[in-house]
Tab-separated table of C-alpha atoms in Angstrom:
chain	number	residue	atom	x	y	z
A	1065	MET	CA	30.939	67.716	-27.527
A	1066	THR	CA	29.244	70.454	-24.747
A	1067	LYS	CA	27.528	67.811	-22.748
A	1068	ILE	CA	23.668	68.311	-22.407
A	1069	ARG	CA	22.397	70.173	-18.962
A	1070	LEU	CA	20.648	67.867	-17.164
A	1071	GLY	CA	17.704	67.876	-14.051
A	1072	MET	CA	15.647	65.966	-12.405
A	1073	VAL	CA	12.318	65.677	-10.686
A	1074	GLY	CA	12.469	63.208	-8.131
A	1075	GLY	CA	14.913	60.294	-7.050
A	1076	GLY	CA	15.907	61.799	-4.120
A	1077	LYS	CA	17.918	59.854	-1.157
A	1078	ASP	CA	16.320	55.902	-0.690
A	1079	ALA	CA	15.001	56.691	-4.566
A	1080	PHE	CA	15.645	53.369	-6.223
A	1081	ILE	CA	14.911	54.583	-10.012
A	1082	GLY	CA	16.851	57.766	-10.108
A	1083	GLY	CA	19.682	56.578	-9.503
A	1084	VAL	CA	19.349	53.745	-12.026
A	1085	HIS	CA	18.671	57.034	-14.696
A	1086	ARG	CA	21.378	58.895	-13.461
A	1087	ILE	CA	23.592	56.125	-14.013
A	1088	ALA	CA	22.743	55.679	-17.666
A	1089	ALA	CA	22.684	59.238	-18.313
A	1090	ARG	CA	26.356	59.162	-17.439
A	1091	ILE	CA	27.646	55.910	-19.230
A	1092	ASP	CA	27.911	57.427	-22.657
A	1093	GLY	CA	29.046	60.734	-20.890
A	1094	GLU	CA	26.475	62.462	-23.098
A	1095	TYR	CA	24.646	64.550	-19.973
A	1096	ASP	CA	25.631	66.844	-17.291
A	1097	LEU	CA	22.961	66.852	-14.353
A	1098	VAL	CA	23.406	70.300	-12.652
A	1099	ALA	CA	19.887	70.729	-11.260
A	1100	GLY	CA	17.211	68.913	-9.290
A	1101	ALA	CA	14.146	69.263	-7.458
A	1102	LEU	CA	14.267	65.836	-5.646
A	1103	SER	CA	11.655	65.601	-3.369
A	1104	SER	CA	8.714	66.688	-2.058
A	1105	THR	CA	9.939	68.701	1.056
A	1106	PRO	CA	12.309	71.547	0.380
A	1107	GLU	CA	14.818	70.053	3.356
A	1108	ARG	CA	14.977	66.479	1.750
A	1109	ALA	CA	15.503	68.033	-1.298
A	1110	LEU	CA	18.339	69.940	-0.725
A	1111	GLU	CA	19.776	67.208	1.487
A	1112	SER	CA	19.325	64.742	-1.619
A	1113	GLY	CA	20.715	67.726	-4.018
A	1114	LEU	CA	24.201	68.096	-1.925
A	1115	ALA	CA	24.685	65.014	-2.121
A	1116	LEU	CA	24.880	64.710	-5.329
A	1117	GLY	CA	27.113	67.895	-5.707
A	1118	LEU	CA	24.456	70.191	-6.789
A	1119	ALA	CA	25.071	73.490	-6.300
A	1120	ALA	CA	22.457	74.463	-3.385
A	1121	ASP	CA	20.758	77.197	-5.667
A	1122	ARG	CA	19.899	75.020	-8.035
A	1123	SER	CA	18.414	72.546	-5.403
A	1124	TYR	CA	15.131	73.182	-5.980
A	1125	GLY	CA	12.076	72.867	-3.230
A	1126	SER	CA	9.523	72.531	-6.357
A	1127	TYR	CA	9.202	71.410	-9.695
A	1128	GLU	CA	7.726	74.639	-10.641
A	1129	GLU	CA	10.095	76.988	-9.120
A	1130	MET	CA	12.297	74.523	-11.268
A	1131	ALA	CA	11.456	75.109	-14.362
A	1132	GLU	CA	11.084	78.356	-14.075
A	1133	ARG	CA	14.228	79.378	-12.783
A	1134	GLU	CA	16.036	77.063	-14.895
A	1135	ALA	CA	13.898	78.391	-18.429
A	1136	ALA	CA	15.361	81.626	-17.544
A	1137	ARG	CA	19.054	80.732	-17.238
A	1138	GLU	CA	21.600	81.562	-19.597
A	1139	ASP	CA	23.312	78.259	-18.823
A	1140	GLY	CA	19.888	76.464	-17.835
A	1141	ILE	CA	19.108	72.911	-18.246
A	1142	ARG	CA	18.219	71.217	-22.037
A	1143	ALA	CA	16.179	68.420	-20.469
A	1144	VAL	CA	14.880	67.471	-16.969
A	1145	SER	CA	14.754	63.142	-15.870
A	1146	ILE	CA	11.213	62.814	-14.393
A	1147	VAL	CA	11.245	59.456	-11.405
A	1148	THR	CA	8.499	60.570	-9.400
A	1149	PRO	CA	5.647	58.165	-8.796
A	1150	ASN	CA	3.409	57.924	-11.099
A	1151	HIS	CA	0.793	60.319	-10.232
A	1152	MET	CA	3.434	63.091	-10.272
A	1153	HIS	CA	4.512	62.651	-13.829
A	1154	ALA	CA	1.894	65.082	-15.364
A	1155	GLY	CA	2.277	68.133	-13.999
A	1156	PRO	CA	6.352	68.399	-13.972
A	1157	ALA	CA	6.434	66.674	-17.800
A	1158	MET	CA	3.709	69.521	-18.664
A	1159	ALA	CA	5.400	72.558	-16.671
A	1160	PHE	CA	8.810	71.809	-18.742
A	1161	LEU	CA	7.128	71.365	-21.913
A	1162	LYS	CA	5.631	74.389	-21.850
A	1163	ARG	CA	9.214	76.274	-21.193
A	1164	GLY	CA	10.613	73.984	-23.791
A	1165	ILE	CA	12.455	71.842	-21.988
A	1166	HIS	CA	12.874	68.568	-23.210
A	1167	VAL	CA	11.442	65.625	-21.356
A	1168	ILE	CA	13.198	62.112	-20.601
A	1169	CYS	CA	10.011	60.696	-18.145
A	1170	ASP	CA	9.397	57.300	-16.171
A	1171	LYS	CA	6.783	54.939	-17.536
A	1172	PRO	CA	3.772	54.382	-16.901
A	1173	LEU	CA	2.820	57.536	-18.956
A	1174	THR	CA	0.774	59.004	-15.828
A	1175	ALA	CA	-1.534	57.961	-13.356
A	1176	THR	CA	-4.654	58.392	-14.509
A	1177	MET	CA	-6.365	58.776	-18.583
A	1178	ASP	CA	-6.964	62.693	-17.744
A	1179	GLN	CA	-3.565	63.277	-16.630
A	1180	ALA	CA	-2.530	61.184	-19.624
A	1181	ARG	CA	-4.573	63.660	-22.217
A	1182	ASP	CA	-3.919	66.426	-20.909
A	1183	LEU	CA	0.357	65.496	-20.895
A	1184	GLU	CA	-0.440	64.254	-24.781
A	1185	ALA	CA	-2.138	67.765	-25.778
A	1186	ALA	CA	1.136	69.397	-23.938
A	1187	VAL	CA	3.527	67.348	-26.053
A	1188	LYS	CA	1.388	68.328	-29.316
A	1189	ALA	CA	1.880	71.831	-28.516
A	1190	SER	CA	5.561	72.447	-27.470
A	1191	LYS	CA	8.757	72.317	-29.579
A	1192	ALA	CA	10.342	70.097	-26.913
A	1193	LEU	CA	10.804	66.062	-27.044
A	1194	PHE	CA	8.784	63.713	-24.649
A	1195	ILE	CA	10.639	60.278	-24.396
A	1196	LEU	CA	9.027	57.461	-22.039
A	1197	THR	CA	11.774	55.132	-20.466
A	1198	HIS	CA	10.251	51.778	-22.377
A	1199	ASN	CA	13.998	50.859	-21.130
A	1200	TYR	CA	13.368	47.295	-22.419
A	1201	THR	CA	13.453	48.279	-25.763
A	1202	GLY	CA	16.970	49.452	-25.583
A	1203	TYR	CA	18.492	46.109	-24.736
A	1204	PRO	CA	20.790	44.787	-28.354
A	1205	MET	CA	18.847	41.092	-28.500
A	1206	ILE	CA	15.529	42.905	-28.198
A	1207	ARG	CA	16.305	45.192	-31.151
A	1208	GLN	CA	17.598	42.052	-33.431
A	1209	ALA	CA	14.091	40.353	-32.641
A	1210	ARG	CA	12.605	42.911	-33.410
A	1211	ASP	CA	14.471	43.933	-36.674
A	1212	MET	CA	14.408	39.859	-37.451
A	1213	VAL	CA	10.651	40.527	-37.162
A	1214	ALA	CA	10.274	43.636	-39.929
A	1215	SER	CA	12.899	41.740	-42.176
A	1216	GLY	CA	10.218	38.536	-42.398
A	1217	GLU	CA	12.479	36.016	-40.964
A	1218	LEU	CA	9.809	34.219	-39.138
A	1219	GLY	CA	6.997	35.553	-41.818
A	1220	LYS	CA	3.396	36.146	-40.680
A	1221	ILE	CA	3.214	36.768	-37.194
A	1222	ARG	CA	0.430	34.179	-34.957
A	1223	VAL	CA	0.907	34.021	-31.748
A	1224	VAL	CA	2.818	36.287	-28.662
A	1225	GLN	CA	3.492	34.938	-25.311
A	1226	VAL	CA	5.255	37.501	-22.668
A	1227	GLU	CA	4.932	37.423	-19.219
A	1228	TYR	CA	6.417	39.907	-16.268
A	1229	ALA	CA	6.929	37.901	-13.012
A	1230	GLN	CA	8.496	39.477	-9.785
A	1231	ASP	CA	7.759	37.954	-5.947
A	1232	TRP	CA	7.942	40.757	-3.762
A	1233	LEU	CA	4.935	41.346	-3.092
A	1234	THR	CA	3.796	38.289	-2.401
A	1235	GLU	CA	3.234	39.206	1.743
A	1236	ALA	CA	1.704	43.266	2.982
A	1237	ALA	CA	4.474	45.477	2.948
A	1238	ASP	CA	4.962	47.444	5.765
A	1239	ASP	CA	4.951	51.544	6.078
A	1240	SER	CA	8.937	51.139	6.347
A	1241	ASN	CA	9.063	50.127	2.128
A	1242	LYS	CA	8.757	53.122	0.438
A	1243	GLN	CA	8.971	51.418	-3.114
A	1244	ALA	CA	5.732	49.130	-1.963
A	1245	ASP	CA	4.115	52.000	-0.396
A	1246	TRP	CA	3.643	54.075	-3.479
A	1247	ARG	CA	2.852	51.534	-5.663
A	1248	THR	CA	0.301	50.112	-3.747
A	1249	ASP	CA	-1.406	53.088	-3.549
A	1250	PRO	CA	-3.944	53.847	-5.869
A	1251	ALA	CA	-3.773	57.995	-5.182
A	1252	ARG	CA	-0.100	57.693	-6.558
A	1253	SER	CA	0.208	54.243	-8.375
A	1254	GLY	CA	-3.420	54.710	-10.169
A	1255	ALA	CA	-5.690	52.084	-10.538
A	1256	GLY	CA	-3.552	49.705	-12.274
A	1257	GLY	CA	-1.141	48.039	-9.651
A	1258	ALA	CA	1.100	44.739	-11.408
A	1259	ILE	CA	-0.406	45.920	-14.748
A	1260	GLY	CA	0.881	49.344	-14.593
A	1261	ASP	CA	4.181	48.969	-12.847
A	1262	ILE	CA	5.566	45.751	-14.913
A	1263	GLY	CA	2.101	44.459	-17.117
A	1264	THR	CA	3.041	47.904	-19.256
A	1265	HIS	CA	6.248	46.987	-20.048
A	1266	ALA	CA	4.958	43.302	-21.218
A	1267	HIS	CA	2.710	45.308	-23.076
A	1268	ASN	CA	5.283	47.588	-24.688
A	1269	LEU	CA	8.188	45.068	-25.296
A	1270	ALA	CA	5.689	42.500	-27.448
A	1271	CYS	CA	4.019	45.458	-29.042
A	1272	PHE	CA	7.902	46.931	-30.122
A	1273	VAL	CA	9.337	43.374	-31.711
A	1274	THR	CA	6.562	42.395	-33.299
A	1275	GLY	CA	5.252	45.527	-34.428
A	1276	LEU	CA	1.385	44.913	-33.906
A	1277	ALA	CA	-0.481	46.890	-31.491
A	1278	VAL	CA	-3.609	44.918	-28.989
A	1279	GLU	CA	-6.896	45.627	-30.468
A	1280	SER	CA	-8.560	44.259	-27.530
A	1281	LEU	CA	-8.283	41.755	-24.550
A	1282	ALA	CA	-9.600	40.123	-21.881
A	1283	ALA	CA	-8.139	40.454	-18.468
A	1284	ASP	CA	-8.506	38.996	-15.295
A	1285	LEU	CA	-7.056	40.804	-12.594
A	1286	GLN	CA	-6.842	39.766	-9.075
A	1287	SER	CA	-5.521	41.285	-5.576
A	1288	PHE	CA	-4.527	38.545	-3.503
A	1289	VAL	CA	-2.755	40.194	-0.609
A	1290	PRO	CA	-5.824	40.791	1.794
A	1291	GLY	CA	-6.465	44.324	1.491
A	1292	ARG	CA	-4.383	45.495	-1.035
A	1293	ARG	CA	-6.248	48.414	-3.357
A	1294	VAL	CA	-5.005	47.254	-7.050
A	1295	ASP	CA	-3.821	44.283	-9.050
A	1296	ASP	CA	-0.672	42.112	-8.091
A	1297	ASN	CA	-1.849	39.352	-10.998
A	1298	ALA	CA	-3.196	39.156	-14.036
A	1299	ASN	CA	-3.871	36.881	-16.715
A	1300	ILE	CA	-4.792	38.406	-20.090
A	1301	LEU	CA	-5.624	37.554	-23.772
A	1302	LEU	CA	-4.398	39.802	-26.379
A	1303	ARG	CA	-5.912	39.469	-29.983
A	1304	MET	CA	-3.527	41.961	-31.966
A	1305	GLN	CA	-3.305	43.452	-35.295
A	1306	GLY	CA	-3.159	40.962	-38.401
A	1307	GLY	CA	-4.530	38.190	-36.553
A	1308	ALA	CA	-2.073	37.164	-34.263
A	1309	ARG	CA	-2.871	35.547	-30.682
A	1310	GLY	CA	-1.281	36.878	-27.175
A	1311	VAL	CA	-1.183	36.086	-23.895
A	1312	LEU	CA	-0.094	37.963	-21.044
A	1313	TRP	CA	1.073	37.202	-17.737
A	1314	CYS	CA	2.215	39.831	-15.124
A	1315	SER	CA	2.458	38.869	-11.245
A	1316	GLN	CA	3.873	40.300	-8.250
A	1317	VAL	CA	2.840	37.424	-6.117
A	1318	ALA	CA	4.989	34.753	-7.991
A	1319	PRO	CA	7.640	32.789	-5.498
A	1320	GLY	CA	11.223	32.285	-7.000
A	1321	CYS	CA	10.651	34.959	-9.346
A	1322	GLU	CA	12.810	38.171	-9.356
A	1323	ASN	CA	12.321	39.722	-12.647
A	1324	GLY	CA	11.532	37.583	-14.672
A	1325	LEU	CA	10.413	39.664	-18.100
A	1326	ARG	CA	10.395	36.645	-21.151
A	1327	LEU	CA	9.198	36.986	-24.675
A	1328	ARG	CA	8.444	34.210	-26.924
A	1329	VAL	CA	6.907	35.008	-30.277
A	1330	PHE	CA	5.863	33.068	-33.597
A	1331	GLY	CA	5.652	32.957	-36.831
A	1332	GLU	CA	4.877	30.652	-39.982
A	1333	LYS	CA	8.368	30.504	-40.652
A	1334	GLY	CA	10.246	30.036	-37.148
A	1335	GLY	CA	9.878	31.462	-33.530
A	1336	LEU	CA	12.192	33.886	-31.124
A	1337	GLU	CA	12.675	33.361	-27.544
A	1338	TRP	CA	14.525	35.907	-24.972
A	1339	SER	CA	14.486	36.092	-21.164
A	1340	GLN	CA	15.962	39.713	-19.339
A	1341	GLU	CA	17.371	37.663	-16.520
A	1342	ASP	CA	19.642	35.763	-19.515
A	1343	PRO	CA	19.903	38.984	-22.069
A	1344	ASN	CA	22.445	38.552	-24.258
A	1345	TYR	CA	20.853	35.604	-25.484
A	1346	LEU	CA	18.037	34.925	-28.206
A	1347	TRP	CA	16.940	31.726	-29.470
A	1348	HIS	CA	15.622	31.562	-32.870
A	1349	THR	CA	14.162	28.317	-34.625
A	1350	PRO	CA	13.503	28.073	-37.985
A	1351	PHE	CA	10.808	25.974	-38.420
A	1352	GLY	CA	11.998	22.108	-39.320
A	1353	GLU	CA	15.336	22.788	-38.206
A	1354	ALA	CA	17.517	23.053	-35.252
A	1355	LYS	CA	17.527	25.758	-32.236
A	1356	ARG	CA	19.515	28.478	-32.621
A	1357	LEU	CA	21.312	30.061	-30.408
A	1358	VAL	CA	22.491	34.574	-31.378
A	1359	THR	CA	24.331	35.975	-28.056
A	1360	ARG	CA	25.588	39.574	-27.853
A	1361	ARG	CA	28.002	40.901	-30.118
A	1362	GLY	CA	28.360	37.052	-31.255
A	1363	ALA	CA	28.795	35.575	-35.143
A	1364	GLY	CA	24.794	36.342	-35.586
A	1365	ALA	CA	24.390	39.157	-33.898
A	1366	ASN	CA	22.998	41.142	-37.075
A	1367	ALA	CA	23.503	45.375	-37.249
A	1368	ALA	CA	20.692	46.909	-34.996
A	1369	ALA	CA	21.801	44.739	-32.355
A	1370	ASN	CA	25.470	45.653	-32.484
A	1371	ALA	CA	24.727	49.377	-33.030
A	1372	VAL	CA	23.459	49.459	-28.901
A	1373	SER	CA	25.930	47.128	-27.698
A	1374	ARG	CA	29.343	48.487	-25.917
A	1375	THR	CA	31.565	45.188	-25.570
A	1376	PRO	CA	32.635	42.445	-26.847
A	1377	GLY	CA	31.038	39.002	-26.763
A	1378	GLY	CA	30.773	37.550	-23.731
A	1379	HIS	CA	30.917	39.980	-21.442
A	1380	PRO	CA	27.325	40.432	-20.574
A	1381	GLU	CA	25.295	43.566	-20.864
A	1382	GLY	CA	21.550	44.340	-19.252
A	1383	TYR	CA	19.821	47.205	-17.671
A	1384	LEU	CA	21.904	49.444	-16.675
A	1385	GLU	CA	23.154	49.666	-20.432
A	1386	GLY	CA	19.736	49.170	-21.651
A	1387	PHE	CA	18.627	52.592	-19.991
A	1388	ALA	CA	21.579	53.963	-21.277
A	1389	ASN	CA	21.448	53.571	-24.937
A	1390	LEU	CA	17.924	54.997	-24.197
A	1391	TYR	CA	19.573	58.347	-22.448
A	1392	THR	CA	21.686	58.490	-25.416
A	1393	GLU	CA	19.407	58.203	-28.700
A	1394	ALA	CA	17.601	60.837	-26.701
A	1395	ALA	CA	20.936	62.977	-26.345
A	1396	ARG	CA	21.263	62.798	-30.264
A	1397	ALA	CA	17.324	63.419	-31.306
A	1398	ILE	CA	17.854	66.986	-28.488
A	1399	ARG	CA	20.784	68.043	-30.157
A	1400	ALA	CA	19.456	67.558	-33.290
A	1401	ALA	CA	16.123	69.756	-32.225
A	1402	ASP	CA	18.378	72.364	-30.486
A	1403	SER	CA	20.474	72.921	-33.412
A	1404	GLY	CA	16.900	73.215	-35.638
A	1405	GLN	CA	17.203	70.009	-37.418
A	1406	ILE	CA	14.434	67.858	-37.358
A	1407	PRO	CA	15.559	64.506	-35.398
A	1408	ASP	CA	15.189	61.475	-35.509
A	1409	THR	CA	13.344	59.723	-32.367
A	1410	GLY	CA	14.091	56.771	-34.319
A	1411	LEU	CA	13.571	53.580	-31.674
A	1412	LEU	CA	12.872	55.846	-28.857
A	1413	PRO	CA	9.483	55.463	-26.793
A	1414	GLY	CA	7.455	58.390	-26.814
A	1415	ILE	CA	4.096	59.920	-26.532
A	1416	ALA	CA	2.418	57.520	-28.661
A	1417	ALA	CA	3.634	54.197	-26.702
A	1418	GLY	CA	2.704	56.459	-23.691
A	1419	MET	CA	-0.885	56.614	-24.482
A	1420	ASP	CA	-1.101	52.811	-25.866
A	1421	GLY	CA	0.034	51.757	-22.237
A	1422	MET	CA	-2.503	53.582	-20.765
A	1423	ARG	CA	-5.242	52.670	-23.085
A	1424	PHE	CA	-3.656	48.918	-22.016
A	1425	ILE	CA	-3.767	49.638	-18.138
A	1426	ASP	CA	-7.481	51.014	-18.795
A	1427	ALA	CA	-8.756	48.034	-20.666
A	1428	ALA	CA	-7.385	45.764	-18.217
A	1429	ILE	CA	-9.624	47.408	-15.545
A	1430	ARG	CA	-12.518	47.555	-17.526
A	1431	SER	CA	-12.173	44.034	-19.404
A	1432	SER	CA	-11.524	42.428	-15.450
A	1433	ARG	CA	-14.793	44.448	-14.011
A	1434	ALA	CA	-16.815	42.728	-16.688
A	1435	ASP	CA	-15.820	39.434	-15.406
A	1436	ALA	CA	-12.738	39.077	-17.934
A	1437	ALA	CA	-15.272	40.248	-21.020
A	1438	TRP	CA	-13.098	40.794	-24.517
A	1439	VAL	CA	-12.935	44.691	-24.672
A	1440	ALA	CA	-11.263	47.297	-27.639
A	1441	LEU	CA	-8.380	49.381	-26.729
């Protein structure tokens, strides 16, 4: 099977998430990275492209040039991965969608609601696919949890608790920390800090597993580090479809927390617990019975989990494989679309999930400014 020719916008020298996306695209051998506009300066873009083995004439100085020239080539890219800071998602995505090139974009959708609406319109006007990499939805035990909820094993959902805690922004970061530099700059990250960076992951995961949308919320956002212009901690109450209630906490100023994404879901018949830092385990407690440990590829793993598992039980899979699952599912959808079939986007996050995330950020900011008043999404 011919590999999908892939391009990348962003992700050049010293970038973190670009390397993750490249690894994810390689794991199952579905893509061949052949072009890139890897930096905002032509010199660094060329340097980064050559370091990755790209041809000099396909290491572009801007995404505009890349979109135009790749679309004109017979061997041009069929998909592009956008791994830039948030404020540079919409422009590149729209440029490639306009030319019929499929887009795989890092989250959150954009930096502002205006950008999000423009991008939503571009997605609807294009025949190309748009995929948003909420990578935690690709974990096998998360797929199993979603399937268990959907099949009624927990009964009607009553309570959802989700948190995403980190500590890497506990102190003010200096200019040498490029990851912190753009994430704490509202011009590049958007008005949301922690809620946009990791809070959207927590929100998306709660909705993905339960199948329930958040209808309204009451948010209390803080910027604990003096001078910080975006939030670094948030406590949010959630009212969800069907009467379920939720609590979401996200923080980047929680010492001792590295990448603490955790989810608990409770229904009439039982509960589920999962932690990203121990992702191969899912705890299931039927009401009135002993707690059960379900392991990835173990005796209790179901078809939904096994479909996105690669190695035998006891061989850990996690962050990179979760990303890879989305890239591989995207590849199947891209091949179907390019062959004239109706693509099965299955559980892939897309523009709808992206807009939900943007509404979550917007509502959280509005609520906090109104002294944690309840606001609708």
